[in-house]
PDB file of N, CA, C and O in Angstrom:
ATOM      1  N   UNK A   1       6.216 -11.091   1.753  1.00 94.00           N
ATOM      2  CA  UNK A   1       6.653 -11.201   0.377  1.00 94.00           C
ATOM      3  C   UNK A   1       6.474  -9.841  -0.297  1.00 94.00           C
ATOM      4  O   UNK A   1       5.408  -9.225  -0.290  1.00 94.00           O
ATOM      5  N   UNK A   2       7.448  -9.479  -0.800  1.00 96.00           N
ATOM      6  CA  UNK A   2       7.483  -8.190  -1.174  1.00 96.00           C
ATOM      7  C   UNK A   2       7.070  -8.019  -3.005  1.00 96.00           C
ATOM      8  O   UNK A   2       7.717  -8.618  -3.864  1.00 96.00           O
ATOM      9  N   UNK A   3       6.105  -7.264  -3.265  1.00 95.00           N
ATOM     10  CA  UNK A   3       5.326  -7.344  -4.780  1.00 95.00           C
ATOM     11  C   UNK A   3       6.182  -6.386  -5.625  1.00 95.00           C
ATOM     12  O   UNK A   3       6.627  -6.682  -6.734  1.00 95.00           O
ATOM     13  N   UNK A   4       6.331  -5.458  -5.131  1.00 96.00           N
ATOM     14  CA  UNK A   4       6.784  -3.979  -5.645  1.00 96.00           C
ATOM     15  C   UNK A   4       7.373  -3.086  -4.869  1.00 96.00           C
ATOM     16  O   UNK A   4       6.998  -2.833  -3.724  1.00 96.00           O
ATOM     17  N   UNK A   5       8.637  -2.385  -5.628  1.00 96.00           N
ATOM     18  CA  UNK A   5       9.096  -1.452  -5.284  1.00 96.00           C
ATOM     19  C   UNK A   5       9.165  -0.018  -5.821  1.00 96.00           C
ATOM     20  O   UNK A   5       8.216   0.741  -5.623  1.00 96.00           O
ATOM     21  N   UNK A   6      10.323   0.407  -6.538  1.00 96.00           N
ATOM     22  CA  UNK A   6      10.412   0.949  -7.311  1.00 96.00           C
ATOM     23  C   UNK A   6      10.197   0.916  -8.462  1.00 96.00           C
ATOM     24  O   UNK A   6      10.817  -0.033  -8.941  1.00 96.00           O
ATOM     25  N   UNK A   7       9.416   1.661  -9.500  1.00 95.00           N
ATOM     26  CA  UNK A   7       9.319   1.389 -10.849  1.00 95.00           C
ATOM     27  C   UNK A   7       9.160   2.259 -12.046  1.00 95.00           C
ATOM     28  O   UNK A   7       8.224   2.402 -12.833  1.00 95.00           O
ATOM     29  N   UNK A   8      10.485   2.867 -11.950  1.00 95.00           N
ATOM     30  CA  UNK A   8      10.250   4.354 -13.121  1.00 95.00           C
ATOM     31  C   UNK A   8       9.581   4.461 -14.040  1.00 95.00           C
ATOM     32  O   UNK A   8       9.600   3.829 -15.097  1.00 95.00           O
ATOM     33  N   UNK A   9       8.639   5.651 -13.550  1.00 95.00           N
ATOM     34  CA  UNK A   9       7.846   5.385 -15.187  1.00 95.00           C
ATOM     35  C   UNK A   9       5.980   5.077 -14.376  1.00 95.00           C
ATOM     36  O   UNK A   9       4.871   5.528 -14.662  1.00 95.00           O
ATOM     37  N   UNK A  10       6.253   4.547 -13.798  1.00 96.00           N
ATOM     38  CA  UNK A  10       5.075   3.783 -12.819  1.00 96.00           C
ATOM     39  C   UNK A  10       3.786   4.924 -12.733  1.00 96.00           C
ATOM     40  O   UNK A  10       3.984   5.985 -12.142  1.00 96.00           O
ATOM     41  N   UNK A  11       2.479   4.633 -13.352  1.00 95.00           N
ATOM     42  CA  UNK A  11       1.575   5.616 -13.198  1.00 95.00           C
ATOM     43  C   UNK A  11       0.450   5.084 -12.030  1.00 95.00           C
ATOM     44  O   UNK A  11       0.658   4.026 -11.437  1.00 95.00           O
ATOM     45  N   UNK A  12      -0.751   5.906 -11.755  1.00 91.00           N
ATOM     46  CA  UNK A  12      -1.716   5.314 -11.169  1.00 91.00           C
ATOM     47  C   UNK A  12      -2.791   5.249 -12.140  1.00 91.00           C
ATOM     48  O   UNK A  12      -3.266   6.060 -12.934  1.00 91.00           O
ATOM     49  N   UNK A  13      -3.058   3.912 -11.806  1.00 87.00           N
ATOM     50  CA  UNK A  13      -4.479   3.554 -13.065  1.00 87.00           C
ATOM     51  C   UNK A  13      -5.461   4.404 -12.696  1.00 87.00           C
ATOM     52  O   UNK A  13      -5.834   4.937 -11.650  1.00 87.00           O
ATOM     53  N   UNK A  14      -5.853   4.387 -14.097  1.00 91.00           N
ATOM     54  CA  UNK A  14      -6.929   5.497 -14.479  1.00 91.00           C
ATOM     55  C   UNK A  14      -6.877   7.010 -14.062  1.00 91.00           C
ATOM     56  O   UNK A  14      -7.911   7.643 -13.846  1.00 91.00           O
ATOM     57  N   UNK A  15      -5.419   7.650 -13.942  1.00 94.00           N
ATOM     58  CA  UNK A  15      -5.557   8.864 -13.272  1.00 94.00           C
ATOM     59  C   UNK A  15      -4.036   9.402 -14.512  1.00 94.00           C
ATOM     60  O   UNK A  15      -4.098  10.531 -14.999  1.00 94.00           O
ATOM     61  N   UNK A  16      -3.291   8.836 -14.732  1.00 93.00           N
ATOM     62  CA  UNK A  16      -2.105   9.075 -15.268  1.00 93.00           C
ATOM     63  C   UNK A  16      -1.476   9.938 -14.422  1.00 93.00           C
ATOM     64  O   UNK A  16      -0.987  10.928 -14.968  1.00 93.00           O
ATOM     65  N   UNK A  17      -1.388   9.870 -13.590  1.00 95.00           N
ATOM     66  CA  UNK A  17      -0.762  10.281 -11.911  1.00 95.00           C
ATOM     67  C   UNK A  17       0.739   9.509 -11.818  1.00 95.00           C
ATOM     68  O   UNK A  17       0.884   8.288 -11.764  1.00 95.00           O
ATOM     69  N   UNK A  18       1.706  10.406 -11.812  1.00 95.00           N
ATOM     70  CA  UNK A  18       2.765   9.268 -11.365  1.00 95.00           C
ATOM     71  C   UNK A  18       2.512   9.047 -10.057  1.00 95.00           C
ATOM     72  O   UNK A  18       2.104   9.807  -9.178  1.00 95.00           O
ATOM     73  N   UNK A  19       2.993   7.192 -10.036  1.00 94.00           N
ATOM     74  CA  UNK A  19       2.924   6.394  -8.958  1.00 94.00           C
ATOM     75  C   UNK A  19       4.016   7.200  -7.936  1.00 94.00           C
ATOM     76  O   UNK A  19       4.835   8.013  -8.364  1.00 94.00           O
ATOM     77  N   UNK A  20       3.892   6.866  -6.659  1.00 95.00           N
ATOM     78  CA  UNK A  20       5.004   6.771  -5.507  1.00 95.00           C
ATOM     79  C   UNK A  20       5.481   6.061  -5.999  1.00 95.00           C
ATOM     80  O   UNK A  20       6.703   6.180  -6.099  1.00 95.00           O
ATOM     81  N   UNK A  21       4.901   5.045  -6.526  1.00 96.00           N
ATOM     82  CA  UNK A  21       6.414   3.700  -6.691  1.00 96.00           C
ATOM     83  C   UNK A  21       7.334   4.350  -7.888  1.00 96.00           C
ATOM     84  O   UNK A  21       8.483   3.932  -8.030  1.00 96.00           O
ATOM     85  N   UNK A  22       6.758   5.488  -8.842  1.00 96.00           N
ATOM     86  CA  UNK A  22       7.623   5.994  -9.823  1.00 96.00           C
ATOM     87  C   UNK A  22       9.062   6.548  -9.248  1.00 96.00           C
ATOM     88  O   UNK A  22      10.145   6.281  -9.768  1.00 96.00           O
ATOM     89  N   UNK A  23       8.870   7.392  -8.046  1.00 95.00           N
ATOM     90  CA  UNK A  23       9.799   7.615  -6.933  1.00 95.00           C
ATOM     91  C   UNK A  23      10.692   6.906  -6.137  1.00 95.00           C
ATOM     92  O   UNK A  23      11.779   7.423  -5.880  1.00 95.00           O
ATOM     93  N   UNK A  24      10.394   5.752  -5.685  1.00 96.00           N
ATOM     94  CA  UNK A  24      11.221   4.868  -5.065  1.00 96.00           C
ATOM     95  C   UNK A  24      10.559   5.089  -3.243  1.00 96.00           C
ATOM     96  O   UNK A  24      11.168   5.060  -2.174  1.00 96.00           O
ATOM     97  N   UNK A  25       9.261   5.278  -3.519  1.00 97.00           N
ATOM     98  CA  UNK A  25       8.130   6.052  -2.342  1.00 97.00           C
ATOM     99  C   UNK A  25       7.168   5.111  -1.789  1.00 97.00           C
ATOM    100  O   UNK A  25       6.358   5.171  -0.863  1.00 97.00           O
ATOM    101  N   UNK A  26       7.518   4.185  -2.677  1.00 97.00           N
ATOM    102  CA  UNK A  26       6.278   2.552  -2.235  1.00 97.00           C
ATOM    103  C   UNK A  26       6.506   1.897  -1.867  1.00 97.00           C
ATOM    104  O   UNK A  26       7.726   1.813  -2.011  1.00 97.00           O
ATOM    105  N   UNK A  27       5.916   0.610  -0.976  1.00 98.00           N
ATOM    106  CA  UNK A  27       6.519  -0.533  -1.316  1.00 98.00           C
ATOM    107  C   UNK A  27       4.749  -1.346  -1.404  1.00 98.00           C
ATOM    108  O   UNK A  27       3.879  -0.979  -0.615  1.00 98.00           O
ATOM    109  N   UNK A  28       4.482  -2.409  -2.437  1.00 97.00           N
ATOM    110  CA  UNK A  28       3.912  -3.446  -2.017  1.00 97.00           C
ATOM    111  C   UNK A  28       3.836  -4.597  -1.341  1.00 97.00           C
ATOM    112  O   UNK A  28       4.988  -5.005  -1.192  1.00 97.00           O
ATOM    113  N   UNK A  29       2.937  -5.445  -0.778  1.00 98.00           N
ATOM    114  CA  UNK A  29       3.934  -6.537   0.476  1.00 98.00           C
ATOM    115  C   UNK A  29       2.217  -7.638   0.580  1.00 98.00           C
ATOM    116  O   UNK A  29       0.998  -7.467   0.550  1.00 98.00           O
ATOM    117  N   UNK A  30       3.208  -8.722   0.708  1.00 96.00           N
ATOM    118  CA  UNK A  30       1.572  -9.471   1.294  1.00 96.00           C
ATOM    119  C   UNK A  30       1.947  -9.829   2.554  1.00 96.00           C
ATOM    120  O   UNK A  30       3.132 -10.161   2.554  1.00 96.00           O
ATOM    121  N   UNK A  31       1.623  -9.876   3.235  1.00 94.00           N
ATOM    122  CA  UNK A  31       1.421 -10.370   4.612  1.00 94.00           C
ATOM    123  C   UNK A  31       1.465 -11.490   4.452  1.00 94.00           C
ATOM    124  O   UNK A  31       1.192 -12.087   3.411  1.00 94.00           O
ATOM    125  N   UNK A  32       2.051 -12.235   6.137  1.00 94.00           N
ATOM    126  CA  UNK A  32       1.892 -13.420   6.524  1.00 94.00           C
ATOM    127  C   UNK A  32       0.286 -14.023   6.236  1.00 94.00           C
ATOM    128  O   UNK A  32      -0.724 -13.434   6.623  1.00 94.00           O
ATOM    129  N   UNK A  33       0.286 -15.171   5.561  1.00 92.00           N
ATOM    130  CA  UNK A  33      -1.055 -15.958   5.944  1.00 92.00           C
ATOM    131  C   UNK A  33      -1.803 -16.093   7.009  1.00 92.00           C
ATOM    132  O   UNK A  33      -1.423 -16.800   7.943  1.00 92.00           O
ATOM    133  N   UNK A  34      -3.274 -15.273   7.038  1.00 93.00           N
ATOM    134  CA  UNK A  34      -3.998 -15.041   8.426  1.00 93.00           C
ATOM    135  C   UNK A  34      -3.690 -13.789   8.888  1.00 93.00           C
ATOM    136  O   UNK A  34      -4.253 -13.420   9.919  1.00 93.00           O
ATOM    137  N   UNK A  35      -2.444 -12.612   8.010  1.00 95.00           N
ATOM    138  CA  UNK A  35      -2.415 -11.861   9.204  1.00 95.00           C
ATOM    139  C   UNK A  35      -2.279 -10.926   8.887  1.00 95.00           C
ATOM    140  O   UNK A  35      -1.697 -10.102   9.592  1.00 95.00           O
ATOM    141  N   UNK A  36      -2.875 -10.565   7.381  1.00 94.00           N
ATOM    142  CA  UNK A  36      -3.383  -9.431   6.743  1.00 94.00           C
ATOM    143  C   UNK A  36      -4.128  -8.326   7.659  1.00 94.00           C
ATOM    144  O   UNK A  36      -3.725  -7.166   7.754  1.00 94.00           O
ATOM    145  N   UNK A  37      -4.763  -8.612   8.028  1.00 94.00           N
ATOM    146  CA  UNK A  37      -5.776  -7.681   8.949  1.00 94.00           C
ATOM    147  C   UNK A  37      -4.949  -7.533  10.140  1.00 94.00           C
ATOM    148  O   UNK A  37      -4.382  -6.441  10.155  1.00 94.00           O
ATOM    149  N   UNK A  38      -4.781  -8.029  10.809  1.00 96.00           N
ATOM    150  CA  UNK A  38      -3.198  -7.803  11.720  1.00 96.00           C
ATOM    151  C   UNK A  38      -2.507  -6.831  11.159  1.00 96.00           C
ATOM    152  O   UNK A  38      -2.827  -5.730  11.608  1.00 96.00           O
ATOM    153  N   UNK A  39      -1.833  -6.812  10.499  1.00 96.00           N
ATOM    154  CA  UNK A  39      -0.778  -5.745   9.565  1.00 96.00           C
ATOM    155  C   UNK A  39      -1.605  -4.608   9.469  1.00 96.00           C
ATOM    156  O   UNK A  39      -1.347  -3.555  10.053  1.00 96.00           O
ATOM    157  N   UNK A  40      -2.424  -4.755   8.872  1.00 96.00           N
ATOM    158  CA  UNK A  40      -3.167  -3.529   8.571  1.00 96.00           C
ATOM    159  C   UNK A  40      -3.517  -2.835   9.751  1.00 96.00           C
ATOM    160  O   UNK A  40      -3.331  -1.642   9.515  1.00 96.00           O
ATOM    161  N   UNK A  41      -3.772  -2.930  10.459  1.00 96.00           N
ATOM    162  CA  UNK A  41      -4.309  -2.728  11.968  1.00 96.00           C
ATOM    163  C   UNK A  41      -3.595  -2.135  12.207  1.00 96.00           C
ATOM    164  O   UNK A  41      -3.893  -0.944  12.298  1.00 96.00           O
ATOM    165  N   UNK A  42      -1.896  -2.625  12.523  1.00 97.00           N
ATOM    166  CA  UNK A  42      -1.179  -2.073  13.553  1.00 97.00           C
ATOM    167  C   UNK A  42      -0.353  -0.560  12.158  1.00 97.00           C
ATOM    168  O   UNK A  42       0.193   0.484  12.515  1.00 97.00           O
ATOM    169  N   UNK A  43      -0.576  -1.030  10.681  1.00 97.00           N
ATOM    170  CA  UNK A  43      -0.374   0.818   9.848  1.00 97.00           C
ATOM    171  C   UNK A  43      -1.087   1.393  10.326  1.00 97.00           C
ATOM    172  O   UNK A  43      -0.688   2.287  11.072  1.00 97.00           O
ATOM    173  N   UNK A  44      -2.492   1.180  10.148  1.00 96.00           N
ATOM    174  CA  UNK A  44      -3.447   2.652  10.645  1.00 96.00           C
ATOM    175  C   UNK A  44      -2.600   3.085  11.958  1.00 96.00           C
ATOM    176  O   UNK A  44      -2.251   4.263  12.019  1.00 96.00           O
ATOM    177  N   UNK A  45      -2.292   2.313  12.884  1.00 96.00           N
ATOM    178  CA  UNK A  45      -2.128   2.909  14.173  1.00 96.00           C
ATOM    179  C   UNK A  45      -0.416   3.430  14.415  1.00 96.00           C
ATOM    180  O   UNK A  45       0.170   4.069  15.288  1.00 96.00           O
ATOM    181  N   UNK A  46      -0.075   2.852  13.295  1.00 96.00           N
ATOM    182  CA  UNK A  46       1.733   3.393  13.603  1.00 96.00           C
ATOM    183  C   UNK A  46       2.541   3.959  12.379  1.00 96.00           C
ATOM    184  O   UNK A  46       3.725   4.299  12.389  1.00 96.00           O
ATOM    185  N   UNK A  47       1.715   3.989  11.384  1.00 95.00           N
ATOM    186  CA  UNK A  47       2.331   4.741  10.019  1.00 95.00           C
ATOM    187  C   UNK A  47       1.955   5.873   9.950  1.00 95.00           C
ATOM    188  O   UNK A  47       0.839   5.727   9.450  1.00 95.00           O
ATOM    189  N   UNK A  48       2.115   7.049  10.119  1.00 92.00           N
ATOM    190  CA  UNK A  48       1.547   8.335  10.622  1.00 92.00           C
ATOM    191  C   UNK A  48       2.496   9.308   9.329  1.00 92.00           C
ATOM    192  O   UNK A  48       2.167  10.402   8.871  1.00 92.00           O
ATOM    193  N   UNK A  49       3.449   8.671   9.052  1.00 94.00           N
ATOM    194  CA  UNK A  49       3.847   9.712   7.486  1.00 94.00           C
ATOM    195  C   UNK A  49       3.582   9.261   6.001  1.00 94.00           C
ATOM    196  O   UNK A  49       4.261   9.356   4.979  1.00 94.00           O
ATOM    197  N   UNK A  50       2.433   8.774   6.247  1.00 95.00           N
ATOM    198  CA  UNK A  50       2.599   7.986   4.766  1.00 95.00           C
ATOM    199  C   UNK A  50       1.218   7.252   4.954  1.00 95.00           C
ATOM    200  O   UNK A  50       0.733   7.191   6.084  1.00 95.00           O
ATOM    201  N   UNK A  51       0.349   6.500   3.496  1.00 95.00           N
ATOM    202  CA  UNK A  51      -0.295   6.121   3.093  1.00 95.00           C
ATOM    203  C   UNK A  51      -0.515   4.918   3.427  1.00 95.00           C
ATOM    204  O   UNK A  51       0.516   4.273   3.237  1.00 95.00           O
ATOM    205  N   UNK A  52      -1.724   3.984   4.021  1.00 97.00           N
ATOM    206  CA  UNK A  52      -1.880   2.244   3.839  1.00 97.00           C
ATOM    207  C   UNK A  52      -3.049   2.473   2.896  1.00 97.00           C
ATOM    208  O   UNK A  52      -3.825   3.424   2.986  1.00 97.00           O
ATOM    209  N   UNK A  53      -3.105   1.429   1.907  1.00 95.00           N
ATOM    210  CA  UNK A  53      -4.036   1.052   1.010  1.00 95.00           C
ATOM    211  C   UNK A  53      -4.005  -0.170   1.344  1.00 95.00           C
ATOM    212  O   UNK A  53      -3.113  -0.659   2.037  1.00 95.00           O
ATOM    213  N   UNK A  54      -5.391  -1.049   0.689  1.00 95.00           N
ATOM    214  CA  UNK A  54      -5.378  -2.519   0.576  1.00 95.00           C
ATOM    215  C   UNK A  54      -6.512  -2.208  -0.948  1.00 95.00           C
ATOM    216  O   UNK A  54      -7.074  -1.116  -0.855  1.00 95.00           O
ATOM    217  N   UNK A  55      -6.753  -2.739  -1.812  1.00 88.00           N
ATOM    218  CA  UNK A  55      -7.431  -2.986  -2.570  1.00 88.00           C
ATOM    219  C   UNK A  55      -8.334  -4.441  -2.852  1.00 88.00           C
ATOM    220  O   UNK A  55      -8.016  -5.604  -2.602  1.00 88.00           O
ATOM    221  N   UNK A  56      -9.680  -3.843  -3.520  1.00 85.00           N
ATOM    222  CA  UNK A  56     -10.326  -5.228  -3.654  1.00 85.00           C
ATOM    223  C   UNK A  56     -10.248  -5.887  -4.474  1.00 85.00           C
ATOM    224  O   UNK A  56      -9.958  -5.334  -5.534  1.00 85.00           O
ATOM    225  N   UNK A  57     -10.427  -7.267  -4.509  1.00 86.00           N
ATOM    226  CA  UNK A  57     -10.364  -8.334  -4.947  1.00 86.00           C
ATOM    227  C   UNK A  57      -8.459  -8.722  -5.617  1.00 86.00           C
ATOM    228  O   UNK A  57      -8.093  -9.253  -6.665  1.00 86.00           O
ATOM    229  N   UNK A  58      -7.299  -7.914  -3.917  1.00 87.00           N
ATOM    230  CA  UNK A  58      -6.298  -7.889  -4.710  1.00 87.00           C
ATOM    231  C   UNK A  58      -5.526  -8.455  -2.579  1.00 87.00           C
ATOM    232  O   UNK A  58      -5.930  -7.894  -1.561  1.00 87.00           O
ATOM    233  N   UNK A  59      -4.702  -9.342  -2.593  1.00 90.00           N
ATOM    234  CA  UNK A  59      -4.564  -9.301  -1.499  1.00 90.00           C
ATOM    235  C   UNK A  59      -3.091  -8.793  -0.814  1.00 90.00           C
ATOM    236  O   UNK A  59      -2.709  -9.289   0.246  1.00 90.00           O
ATOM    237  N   UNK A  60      -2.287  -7.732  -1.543  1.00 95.00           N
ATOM    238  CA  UNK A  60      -1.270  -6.957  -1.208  1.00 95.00           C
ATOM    239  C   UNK A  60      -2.061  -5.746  -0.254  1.00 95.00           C
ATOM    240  O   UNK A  60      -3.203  -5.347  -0.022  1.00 95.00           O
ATOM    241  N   UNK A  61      -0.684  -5.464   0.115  1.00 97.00           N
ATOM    242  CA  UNK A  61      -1.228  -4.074   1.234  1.00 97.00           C
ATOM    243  C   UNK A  61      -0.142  -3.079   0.350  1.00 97.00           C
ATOM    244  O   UNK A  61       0.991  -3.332  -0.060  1.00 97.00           O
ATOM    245  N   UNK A  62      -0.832  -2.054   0.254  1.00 97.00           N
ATOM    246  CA  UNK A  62       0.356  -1.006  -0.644  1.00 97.00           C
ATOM    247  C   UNK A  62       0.894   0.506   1.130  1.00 97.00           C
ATOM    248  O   UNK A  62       0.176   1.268   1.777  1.00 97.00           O
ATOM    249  N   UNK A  63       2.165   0.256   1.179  1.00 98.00           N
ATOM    250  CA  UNK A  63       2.325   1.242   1.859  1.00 98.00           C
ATOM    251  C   UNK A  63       3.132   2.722   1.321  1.00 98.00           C
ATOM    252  O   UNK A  63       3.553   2.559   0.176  1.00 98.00           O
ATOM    253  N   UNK A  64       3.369   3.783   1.745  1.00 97.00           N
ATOM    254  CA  UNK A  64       4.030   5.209   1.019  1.00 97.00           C
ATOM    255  C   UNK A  64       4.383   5.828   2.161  1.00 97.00           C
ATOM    256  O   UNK A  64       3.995   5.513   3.286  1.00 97.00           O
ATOM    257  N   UNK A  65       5.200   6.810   1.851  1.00 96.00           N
ATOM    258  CA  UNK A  65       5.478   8.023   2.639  1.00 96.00           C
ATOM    259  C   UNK A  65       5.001   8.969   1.814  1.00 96.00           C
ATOM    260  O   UNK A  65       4.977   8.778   0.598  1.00 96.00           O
ATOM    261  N   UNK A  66       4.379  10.589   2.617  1.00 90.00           N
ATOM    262  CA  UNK A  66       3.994  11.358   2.137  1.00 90.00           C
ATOM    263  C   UNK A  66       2.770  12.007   2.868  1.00 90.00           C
ATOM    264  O   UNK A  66       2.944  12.285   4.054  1.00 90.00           O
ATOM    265  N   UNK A  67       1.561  12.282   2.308  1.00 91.00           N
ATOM    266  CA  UNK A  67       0.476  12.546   3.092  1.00 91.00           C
ATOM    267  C   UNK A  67      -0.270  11.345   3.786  1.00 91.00           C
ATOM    268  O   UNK A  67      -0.293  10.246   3.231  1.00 91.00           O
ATOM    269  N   UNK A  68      -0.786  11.525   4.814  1.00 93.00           N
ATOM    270  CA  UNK A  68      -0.954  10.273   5.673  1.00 93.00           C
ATOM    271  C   UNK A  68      -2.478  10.050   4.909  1.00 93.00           C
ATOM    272  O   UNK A  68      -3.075  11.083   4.606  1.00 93.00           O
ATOM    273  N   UNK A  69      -3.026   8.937   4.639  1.00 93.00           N
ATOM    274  CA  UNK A  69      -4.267   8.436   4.651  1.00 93.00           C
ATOM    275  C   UNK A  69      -4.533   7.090   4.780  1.00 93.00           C
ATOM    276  O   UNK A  69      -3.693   6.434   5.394  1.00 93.00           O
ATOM    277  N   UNK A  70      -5.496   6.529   4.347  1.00 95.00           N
ATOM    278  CA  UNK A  70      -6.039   5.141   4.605  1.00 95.00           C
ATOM    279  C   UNK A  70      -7.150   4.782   3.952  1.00 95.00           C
ATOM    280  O   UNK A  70      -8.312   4.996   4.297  1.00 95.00           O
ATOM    281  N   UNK A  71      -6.741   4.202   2.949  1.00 94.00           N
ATOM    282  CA  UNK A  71      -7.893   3.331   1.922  1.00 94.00           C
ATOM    283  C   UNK A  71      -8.092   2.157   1.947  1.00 94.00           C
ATOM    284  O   UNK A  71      -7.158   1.574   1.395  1.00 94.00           O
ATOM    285  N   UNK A  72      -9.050   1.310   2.409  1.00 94.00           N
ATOM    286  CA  UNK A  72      -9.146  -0.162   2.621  1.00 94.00           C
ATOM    287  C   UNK A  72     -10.195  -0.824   1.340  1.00 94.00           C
ATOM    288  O   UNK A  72     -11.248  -0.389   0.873  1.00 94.00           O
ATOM    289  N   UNK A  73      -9.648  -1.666   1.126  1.00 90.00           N
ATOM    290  CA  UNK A  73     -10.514  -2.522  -0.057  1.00 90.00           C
ATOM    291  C   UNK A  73     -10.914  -1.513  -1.650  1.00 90.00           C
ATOM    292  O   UNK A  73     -11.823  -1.838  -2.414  1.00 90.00           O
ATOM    293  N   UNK A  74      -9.938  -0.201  -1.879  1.00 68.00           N
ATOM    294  CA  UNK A  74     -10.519   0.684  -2.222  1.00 68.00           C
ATOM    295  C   UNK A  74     -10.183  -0.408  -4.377  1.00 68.00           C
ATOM    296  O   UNK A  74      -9.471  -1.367  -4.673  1.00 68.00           O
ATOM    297  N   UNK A  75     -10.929   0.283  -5.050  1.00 57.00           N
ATOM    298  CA  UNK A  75     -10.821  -0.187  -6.516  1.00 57.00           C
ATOM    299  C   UNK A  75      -9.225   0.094  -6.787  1.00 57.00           C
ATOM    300  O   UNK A  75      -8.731  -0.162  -7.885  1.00 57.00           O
TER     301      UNK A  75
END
């Protein structure tokens, strides 16, 4: 299920950073039921141009292109 895409204008909280998603550079997504951690698993190991996030107490996975990193459960 797809949360977010594009969204002009789109900042990052608490930073006033434009978003990737301001770009058309994001996407948000929830995973199949049960298979969150699955998903996530196989970004770290096969998304190599771009960003996985998951945040806490939030159960989307945020993915990007751009500099590669990996934030899990981050605020």
């Amino acid at each position: 299920q797809i949360i977010s895409t594009c969204r002009p204008g789109a900042r990052i909280a608490g930073s006033g950073r434009p978003s990737r998603h301001a770009s058309g550079n994001a996407i948000d997504f929830n995973a199949p039921r049960g298979k969150k951690g699955e998903v996530v698993r196989w970004l770290i190991a096969n998304h190599r141009s771009g960003g996985t996030m998951t945040y806490a107490r939030m159960n989307h996975i945020h993915v990007d292109i751009g500099s590669r990193f990996v934030s899990l459960a981050s605020r």
